[in-house]
PDB file of C-alpha atoms in Angstrom:
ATOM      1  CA  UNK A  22     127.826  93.500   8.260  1.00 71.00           C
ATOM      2  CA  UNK A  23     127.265  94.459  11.528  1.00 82.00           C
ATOM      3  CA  UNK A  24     123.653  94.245  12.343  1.00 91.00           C
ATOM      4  CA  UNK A  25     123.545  95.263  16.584  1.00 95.00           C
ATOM      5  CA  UNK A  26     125.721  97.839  16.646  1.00 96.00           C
ATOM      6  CA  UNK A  27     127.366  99.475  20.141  1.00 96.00           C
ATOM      7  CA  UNK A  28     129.163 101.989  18.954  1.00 92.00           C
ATOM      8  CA  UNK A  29     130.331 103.307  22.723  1.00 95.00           C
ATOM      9  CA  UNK A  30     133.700 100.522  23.466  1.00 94.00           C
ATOM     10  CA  UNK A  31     133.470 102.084  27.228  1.00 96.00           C
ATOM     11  CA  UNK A  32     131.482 104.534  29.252  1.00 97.00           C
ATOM     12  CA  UNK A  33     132.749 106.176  32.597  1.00 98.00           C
ATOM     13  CA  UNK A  34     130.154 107.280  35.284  1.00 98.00           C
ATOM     14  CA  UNK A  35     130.148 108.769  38.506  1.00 98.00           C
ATOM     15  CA  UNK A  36     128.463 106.613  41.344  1.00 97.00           C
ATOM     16  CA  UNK A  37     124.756 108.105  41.792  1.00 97.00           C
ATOM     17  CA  UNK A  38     124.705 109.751  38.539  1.00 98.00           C
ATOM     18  CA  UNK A  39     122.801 108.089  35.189  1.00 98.00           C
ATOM     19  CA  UNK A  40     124.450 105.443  32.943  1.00 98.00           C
ATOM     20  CA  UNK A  41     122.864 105.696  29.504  1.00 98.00           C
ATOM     21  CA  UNK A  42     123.908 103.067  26.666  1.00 98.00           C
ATOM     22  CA  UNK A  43     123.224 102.796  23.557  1.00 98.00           C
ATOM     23  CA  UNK A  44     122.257 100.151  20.945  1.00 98.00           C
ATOM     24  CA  UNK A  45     121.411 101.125  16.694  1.00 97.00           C
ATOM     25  CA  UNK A  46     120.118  97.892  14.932  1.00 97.00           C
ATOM     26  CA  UNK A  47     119.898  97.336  11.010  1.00 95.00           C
ATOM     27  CA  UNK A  48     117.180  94.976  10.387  1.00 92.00           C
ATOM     28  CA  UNK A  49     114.024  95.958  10.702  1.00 92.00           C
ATOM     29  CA  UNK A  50     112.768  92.637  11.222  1.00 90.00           C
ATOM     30  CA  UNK A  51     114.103  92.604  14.639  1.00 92.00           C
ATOM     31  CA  UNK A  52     111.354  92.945  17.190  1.00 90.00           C
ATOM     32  CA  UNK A  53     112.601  91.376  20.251  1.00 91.00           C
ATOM     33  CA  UNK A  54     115.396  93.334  22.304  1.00 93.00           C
ATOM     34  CA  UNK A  55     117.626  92.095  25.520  1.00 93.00           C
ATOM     35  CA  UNK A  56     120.318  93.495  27.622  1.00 96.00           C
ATOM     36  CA  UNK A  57     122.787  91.214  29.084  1.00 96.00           C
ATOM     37  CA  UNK A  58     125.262  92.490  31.603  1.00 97.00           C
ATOM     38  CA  UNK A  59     128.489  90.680  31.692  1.00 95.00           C
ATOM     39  CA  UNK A  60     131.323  90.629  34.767  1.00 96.00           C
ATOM     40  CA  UNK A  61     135.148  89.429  34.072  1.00 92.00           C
ATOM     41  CA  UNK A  62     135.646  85.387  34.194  1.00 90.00           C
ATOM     42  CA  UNK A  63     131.648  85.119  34.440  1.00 94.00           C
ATOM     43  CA  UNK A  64     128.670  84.117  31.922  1.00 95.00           C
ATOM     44  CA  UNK A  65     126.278  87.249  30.502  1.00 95.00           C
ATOM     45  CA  UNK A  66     123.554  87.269  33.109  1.00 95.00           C
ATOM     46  CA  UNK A  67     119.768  88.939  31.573  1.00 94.00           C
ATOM     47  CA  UNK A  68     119.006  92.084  32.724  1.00 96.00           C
ATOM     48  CA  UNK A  69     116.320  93.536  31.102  1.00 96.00           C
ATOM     49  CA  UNK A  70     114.086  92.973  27.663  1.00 93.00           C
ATOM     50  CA  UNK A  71     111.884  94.807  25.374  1.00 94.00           C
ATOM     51  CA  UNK A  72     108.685  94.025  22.779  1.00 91.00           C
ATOM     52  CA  UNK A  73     108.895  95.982  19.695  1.00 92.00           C
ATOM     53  CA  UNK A  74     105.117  96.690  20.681  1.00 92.00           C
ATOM     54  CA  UNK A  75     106.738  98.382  23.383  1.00 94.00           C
ATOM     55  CA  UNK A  76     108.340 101.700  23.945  1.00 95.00           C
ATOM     56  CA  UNK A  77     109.918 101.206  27.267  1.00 97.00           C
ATOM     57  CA  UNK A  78     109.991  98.560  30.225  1.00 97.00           C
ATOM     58  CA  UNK A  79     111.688  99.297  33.412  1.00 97.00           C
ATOM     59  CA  UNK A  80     112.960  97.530  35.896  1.00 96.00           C
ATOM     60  CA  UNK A  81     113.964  98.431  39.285  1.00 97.00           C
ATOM     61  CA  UNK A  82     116.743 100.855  38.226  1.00 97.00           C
ATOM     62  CA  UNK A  83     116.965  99.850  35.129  1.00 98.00           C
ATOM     63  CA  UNK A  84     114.827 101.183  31.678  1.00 98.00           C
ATOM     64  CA  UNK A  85     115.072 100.138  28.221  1.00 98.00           C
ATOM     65  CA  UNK A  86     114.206 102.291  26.084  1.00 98.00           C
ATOM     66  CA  UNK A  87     112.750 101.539  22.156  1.00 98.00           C
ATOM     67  CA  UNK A  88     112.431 104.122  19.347  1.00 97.00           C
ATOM     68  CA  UNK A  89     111.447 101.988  16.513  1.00 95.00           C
ATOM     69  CA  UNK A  90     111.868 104.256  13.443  1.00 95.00           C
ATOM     70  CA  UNK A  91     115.434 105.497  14.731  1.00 97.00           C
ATOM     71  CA  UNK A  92     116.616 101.475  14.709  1.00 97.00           C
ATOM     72  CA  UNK A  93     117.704 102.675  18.443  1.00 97.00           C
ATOM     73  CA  UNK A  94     117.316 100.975  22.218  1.00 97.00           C
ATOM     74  CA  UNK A  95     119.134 103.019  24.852  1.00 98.00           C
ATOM     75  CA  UNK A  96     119.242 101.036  28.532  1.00 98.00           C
ATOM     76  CA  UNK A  97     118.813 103.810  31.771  1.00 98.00           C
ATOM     77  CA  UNK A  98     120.534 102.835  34.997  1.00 98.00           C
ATOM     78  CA  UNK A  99     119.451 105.594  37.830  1.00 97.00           C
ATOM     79  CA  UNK A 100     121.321 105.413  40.575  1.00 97.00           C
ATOM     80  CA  UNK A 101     124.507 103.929  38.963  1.00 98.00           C
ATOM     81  CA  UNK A 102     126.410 101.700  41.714  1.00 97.00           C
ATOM     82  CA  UNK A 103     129.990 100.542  41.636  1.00 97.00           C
ATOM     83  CA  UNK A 104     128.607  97.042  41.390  1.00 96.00           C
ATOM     84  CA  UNK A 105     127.049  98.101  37.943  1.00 98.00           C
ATOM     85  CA  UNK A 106     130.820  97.837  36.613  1.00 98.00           C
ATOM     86  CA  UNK A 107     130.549  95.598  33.967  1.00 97.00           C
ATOM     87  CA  UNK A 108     130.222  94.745  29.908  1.00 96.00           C
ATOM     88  CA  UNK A 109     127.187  95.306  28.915  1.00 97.00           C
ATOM     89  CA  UNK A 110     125.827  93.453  25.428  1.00 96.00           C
ATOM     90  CA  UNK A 111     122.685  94.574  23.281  1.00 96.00           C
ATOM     91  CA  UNK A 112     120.806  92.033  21.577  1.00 93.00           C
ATOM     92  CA  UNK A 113     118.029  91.601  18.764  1.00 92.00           C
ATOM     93  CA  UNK A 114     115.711  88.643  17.375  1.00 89.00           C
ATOM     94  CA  UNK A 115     113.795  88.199  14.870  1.00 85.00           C
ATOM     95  CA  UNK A 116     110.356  86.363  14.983  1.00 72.00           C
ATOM     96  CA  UNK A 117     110.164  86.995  18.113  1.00 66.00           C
ATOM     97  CA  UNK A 118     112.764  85.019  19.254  1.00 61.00           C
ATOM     98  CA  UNK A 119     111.230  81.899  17.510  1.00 60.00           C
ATOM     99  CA  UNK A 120     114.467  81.203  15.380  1.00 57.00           C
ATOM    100  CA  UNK A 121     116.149  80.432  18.688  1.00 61.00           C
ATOM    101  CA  UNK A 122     118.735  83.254  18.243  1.00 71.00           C
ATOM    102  CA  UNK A 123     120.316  86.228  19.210  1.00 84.00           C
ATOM    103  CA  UNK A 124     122.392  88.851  17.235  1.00 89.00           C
ATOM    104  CA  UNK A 125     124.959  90.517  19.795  1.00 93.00           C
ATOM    105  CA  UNK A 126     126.696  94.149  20.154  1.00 95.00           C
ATOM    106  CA  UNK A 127     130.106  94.120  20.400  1.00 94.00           C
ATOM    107  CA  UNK A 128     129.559  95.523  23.835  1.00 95.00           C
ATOM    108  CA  UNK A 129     129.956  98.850  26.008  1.00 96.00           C
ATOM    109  CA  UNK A 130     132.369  98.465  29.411  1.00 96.00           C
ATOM    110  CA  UNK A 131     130.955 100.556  31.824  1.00 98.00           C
ATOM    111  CA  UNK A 132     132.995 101.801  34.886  1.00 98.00           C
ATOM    112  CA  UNK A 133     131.079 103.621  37.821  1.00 98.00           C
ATOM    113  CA  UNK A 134     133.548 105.556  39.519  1.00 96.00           C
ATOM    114  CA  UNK A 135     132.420 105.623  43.855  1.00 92.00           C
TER     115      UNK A 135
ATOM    116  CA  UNK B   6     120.469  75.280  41.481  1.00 62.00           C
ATOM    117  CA  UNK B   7     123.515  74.716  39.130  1.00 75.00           C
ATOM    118  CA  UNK B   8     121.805  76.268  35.896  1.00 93.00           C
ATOM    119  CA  UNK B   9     124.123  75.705  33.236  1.00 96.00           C
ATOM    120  CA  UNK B  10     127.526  74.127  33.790  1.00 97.00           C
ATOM    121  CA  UNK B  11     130.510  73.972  31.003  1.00 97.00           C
ATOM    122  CA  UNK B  12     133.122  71.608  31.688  1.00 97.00           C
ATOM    123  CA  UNK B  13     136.369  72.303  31.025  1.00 96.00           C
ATOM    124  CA  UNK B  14     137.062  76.117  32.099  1.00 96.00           C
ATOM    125  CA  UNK B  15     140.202  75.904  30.239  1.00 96.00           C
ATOM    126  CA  UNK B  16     141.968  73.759  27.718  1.00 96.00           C
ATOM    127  CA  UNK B  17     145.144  74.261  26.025  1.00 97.00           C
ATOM    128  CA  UNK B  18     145.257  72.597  22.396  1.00 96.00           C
ATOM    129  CA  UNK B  19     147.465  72.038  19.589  1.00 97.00           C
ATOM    130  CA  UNK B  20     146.805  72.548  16.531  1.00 97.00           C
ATOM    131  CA  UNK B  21     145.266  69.538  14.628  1.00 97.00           C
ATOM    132  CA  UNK B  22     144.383  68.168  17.868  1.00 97.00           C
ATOM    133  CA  UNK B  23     140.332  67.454  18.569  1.00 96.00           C
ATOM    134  CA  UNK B  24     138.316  68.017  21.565  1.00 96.00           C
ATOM    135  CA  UNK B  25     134.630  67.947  22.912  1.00 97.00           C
ATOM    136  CA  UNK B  26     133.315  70.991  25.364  1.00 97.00           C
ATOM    137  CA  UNK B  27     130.683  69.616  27.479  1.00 97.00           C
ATOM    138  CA  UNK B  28     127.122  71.946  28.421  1.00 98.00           C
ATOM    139  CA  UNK B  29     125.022  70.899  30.642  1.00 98.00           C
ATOM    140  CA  UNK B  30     121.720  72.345  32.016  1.00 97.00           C
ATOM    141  CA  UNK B  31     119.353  71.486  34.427  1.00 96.00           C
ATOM    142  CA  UNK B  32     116.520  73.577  34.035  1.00 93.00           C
ATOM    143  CA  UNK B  33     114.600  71.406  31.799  1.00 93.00           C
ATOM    144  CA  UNK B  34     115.273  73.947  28.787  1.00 93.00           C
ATOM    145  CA  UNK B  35     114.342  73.139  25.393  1.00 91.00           C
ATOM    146  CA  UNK B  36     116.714  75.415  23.648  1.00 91.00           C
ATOM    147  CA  UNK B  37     120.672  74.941  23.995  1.00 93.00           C
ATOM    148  CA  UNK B  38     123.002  77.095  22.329  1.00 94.00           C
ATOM    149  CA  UNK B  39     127.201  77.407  22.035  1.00 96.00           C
ATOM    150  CA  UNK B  40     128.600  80.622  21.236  1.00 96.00           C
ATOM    151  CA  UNK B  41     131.993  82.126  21.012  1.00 96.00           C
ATOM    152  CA  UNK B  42     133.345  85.608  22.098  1.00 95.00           C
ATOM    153  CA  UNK B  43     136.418  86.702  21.066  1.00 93.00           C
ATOM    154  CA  UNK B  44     137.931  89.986  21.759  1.00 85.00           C
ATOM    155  CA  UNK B  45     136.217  92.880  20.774  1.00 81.00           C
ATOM    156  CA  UNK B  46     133.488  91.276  19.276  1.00 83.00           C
ATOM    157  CA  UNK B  47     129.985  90.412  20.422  1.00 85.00           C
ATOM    158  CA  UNK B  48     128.902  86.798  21.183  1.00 92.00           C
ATOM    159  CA  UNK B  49     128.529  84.613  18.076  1.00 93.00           C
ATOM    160  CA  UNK B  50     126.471  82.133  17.509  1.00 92.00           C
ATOM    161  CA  UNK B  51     128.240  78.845  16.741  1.00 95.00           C
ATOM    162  CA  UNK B  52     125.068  75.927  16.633  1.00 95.00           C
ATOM    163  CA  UNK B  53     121.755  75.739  18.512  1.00 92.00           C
ATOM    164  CA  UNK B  54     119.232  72.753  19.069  1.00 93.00           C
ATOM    165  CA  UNK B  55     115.650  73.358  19.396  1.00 89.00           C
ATOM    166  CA  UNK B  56     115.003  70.326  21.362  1.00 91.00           C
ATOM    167  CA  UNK B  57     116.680  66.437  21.960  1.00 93.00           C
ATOM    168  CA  UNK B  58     118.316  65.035  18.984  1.00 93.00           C
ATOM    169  CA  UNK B  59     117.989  68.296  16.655  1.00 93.00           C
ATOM    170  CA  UNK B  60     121.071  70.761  15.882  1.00 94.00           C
ATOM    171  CA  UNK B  61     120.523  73.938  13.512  1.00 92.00           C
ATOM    172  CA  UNK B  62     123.934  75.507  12.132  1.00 93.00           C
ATOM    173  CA  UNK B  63     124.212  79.261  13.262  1.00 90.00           C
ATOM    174  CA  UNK B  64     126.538  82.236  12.188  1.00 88.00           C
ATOM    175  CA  UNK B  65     129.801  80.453  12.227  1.00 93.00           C
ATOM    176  CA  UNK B  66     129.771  76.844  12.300  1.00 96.00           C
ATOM    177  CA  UNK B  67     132.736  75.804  10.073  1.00 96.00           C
ATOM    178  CA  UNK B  68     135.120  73.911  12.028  1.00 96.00           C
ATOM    179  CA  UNK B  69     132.312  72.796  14.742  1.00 97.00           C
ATOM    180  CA  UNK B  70     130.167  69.723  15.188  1.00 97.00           C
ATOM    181  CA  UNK B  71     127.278  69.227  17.430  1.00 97.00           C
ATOM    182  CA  UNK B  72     125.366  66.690  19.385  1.00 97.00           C
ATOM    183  CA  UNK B  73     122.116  66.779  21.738  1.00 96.00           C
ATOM    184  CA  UNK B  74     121.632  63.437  22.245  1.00 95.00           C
ATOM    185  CA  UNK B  75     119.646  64.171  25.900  1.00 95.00           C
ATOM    186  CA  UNK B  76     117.818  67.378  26.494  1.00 95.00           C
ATOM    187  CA  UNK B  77     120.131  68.883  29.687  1.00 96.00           C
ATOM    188  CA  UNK B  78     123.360  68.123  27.534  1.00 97.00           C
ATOM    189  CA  UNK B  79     124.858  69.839  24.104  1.00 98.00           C
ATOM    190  CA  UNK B  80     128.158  69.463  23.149  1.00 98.00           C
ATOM    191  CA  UNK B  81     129.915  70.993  21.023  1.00 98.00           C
ATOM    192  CA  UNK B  82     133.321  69.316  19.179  1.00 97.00           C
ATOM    193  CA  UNK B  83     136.141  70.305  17.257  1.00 96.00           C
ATOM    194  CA  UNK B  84     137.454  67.725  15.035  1.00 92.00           C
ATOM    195  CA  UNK B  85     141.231  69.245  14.082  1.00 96.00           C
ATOM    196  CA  UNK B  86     141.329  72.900  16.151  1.00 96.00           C
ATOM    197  CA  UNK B  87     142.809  75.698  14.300  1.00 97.00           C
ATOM    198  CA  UNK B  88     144.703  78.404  16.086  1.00 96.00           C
ATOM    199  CA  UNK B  89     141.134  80.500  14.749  1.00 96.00           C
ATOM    200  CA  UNK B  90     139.554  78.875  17.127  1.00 97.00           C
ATOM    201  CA  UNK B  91     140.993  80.293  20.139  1.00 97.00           C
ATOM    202  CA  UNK B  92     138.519  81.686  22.080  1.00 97.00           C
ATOM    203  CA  UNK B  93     135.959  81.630  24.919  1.00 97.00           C
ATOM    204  CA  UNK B  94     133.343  79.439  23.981  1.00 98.00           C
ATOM    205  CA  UNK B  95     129.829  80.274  26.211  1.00 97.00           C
ATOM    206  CA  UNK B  96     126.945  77.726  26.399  1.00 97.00           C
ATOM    207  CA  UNK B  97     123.269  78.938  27.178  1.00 94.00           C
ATOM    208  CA  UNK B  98     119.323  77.618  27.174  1.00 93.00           C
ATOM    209  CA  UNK B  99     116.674  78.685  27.025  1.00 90.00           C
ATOM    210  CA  UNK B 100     113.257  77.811  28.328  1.00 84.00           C
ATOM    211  CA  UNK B 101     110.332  79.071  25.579  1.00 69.00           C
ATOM    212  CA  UNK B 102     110.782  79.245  22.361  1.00 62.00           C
ATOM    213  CA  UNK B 103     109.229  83.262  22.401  1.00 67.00           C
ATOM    214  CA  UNK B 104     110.735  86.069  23.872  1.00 71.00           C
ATOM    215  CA  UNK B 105     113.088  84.004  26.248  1.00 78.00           C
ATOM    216  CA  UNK B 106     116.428  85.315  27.704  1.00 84.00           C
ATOM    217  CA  UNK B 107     119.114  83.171  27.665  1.00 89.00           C
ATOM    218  CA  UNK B 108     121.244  81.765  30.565  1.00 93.00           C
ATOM    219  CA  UNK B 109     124.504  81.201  30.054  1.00 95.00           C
ATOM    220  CA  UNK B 110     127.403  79.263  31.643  1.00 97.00           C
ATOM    221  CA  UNK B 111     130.566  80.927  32.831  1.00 96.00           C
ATOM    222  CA  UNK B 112     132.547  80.056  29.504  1.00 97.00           C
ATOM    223  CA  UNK B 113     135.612  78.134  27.970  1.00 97.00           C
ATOM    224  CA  UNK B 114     138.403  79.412  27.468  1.00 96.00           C
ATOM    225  CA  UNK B 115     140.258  77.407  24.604  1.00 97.00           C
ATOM    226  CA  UNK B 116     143.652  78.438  23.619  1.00 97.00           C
ATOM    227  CA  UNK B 117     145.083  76.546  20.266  1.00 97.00           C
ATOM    228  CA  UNK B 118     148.684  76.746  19.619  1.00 96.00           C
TER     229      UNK B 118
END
């Protein structure tokens, strides 16, 4: 039972235009959210996180966004670059994080075409 | 600044055959974790430690063992590798206990024939 789900395997964008992807969680006692961004032959690097007390946090060119009563957390890149060519993971924790955990998407590969 | 450093990147098994992947951070993080990714799946969480000398089991630890004997090491073995257990294995910390990302080392890959 899948309980981050990414339900998008790959996304194409054009270079300049907005990358929107999306995240639907099951458990509702989830209330810590993360984006990881992930290039071939390379670790998952952090790129952005959200509170459940929180409806949105932005970051440079980058926004999370949180609708709690959907289950949903979209991530906003504006520009998209080239460089932004990558896998890009969702994750939820419960607690808070306090169980030392994170529940993973499968994953969205996102291609910005120049 | 190394951050956190797997050793080997590779490692060609057979099966029934045992090996230990080595993590090692030097950040001074509390929390060490090993996952696995395999292909079209999400990162899953093998074992964690919460601190020196503790291990928790996570989604799918049958087949793994653990150690964290000091705090920047935690290593993760498998006793008789099953061709299951082919994957890329990914080591991260973390520094807080709340609301702290993980970083993660650049991965494993283990191949079991």
């Amino acid at each position: 039972d899948q309980q981050v789900k990414q339900n998008s395997p790959s996304l194409s964008v054009q270079e300049g235009r907005i990358s929107i992807l999306n995240c639907d969680y099951t458990n509702s006692m989830f209330d810590y959210f993360l984006w990881y961004k992930k290039y071939p032959a390379e670790g998952p690097t952090f790129l952005i996180s959200i509170s459940s007390i929180k409806d949105k946090n932005e970051d440079g060119r980058f926004t999370v966004f949180l609708n709690k009563s959907a289950k949903h957390l979209s991530l906003h890149i504006v520009p998209s670059q080239p460089g932004d060519s990558a896998v890009y993971f969702c994750a939820a924790s419960a607690n808070q994080g306090s169980q030392g955990n994170l529940i993973f998407g499968k994953g969205t590969k996102l291609s910005v075409k120049p | 600044n190394a951050g956190v450093t797997q050793t080997p990147k590779f490692r060609v098994l057979k099966t029934g055959q045992s090996m230990t992947l080595l993590c090692a951070q030097d950040m001074n993080h509390e929390y060490m974790y090993w996952y696995r990714q395999d292909p079209g799946m999400g990162l899953r969480l093998i074992h964690y430690s919460v601190g020196e000398g503790t291990t928790a089991k996570g989604e799918v630890p049958d087949g793994y063992n653990v150690s964290r004997l000091k705090k920047q090491n935690f290593l993760l073995g498998l006793e008789s590798a099953a061709p299951s257990q082919t994957s890329v294995y990914f080591c991260a910390s973390s520094y807080h206990v709340l609301n702290s990302p993980l970083h993660f080392g650049n991965g494993t890959r283990l191949t079991v024939t």
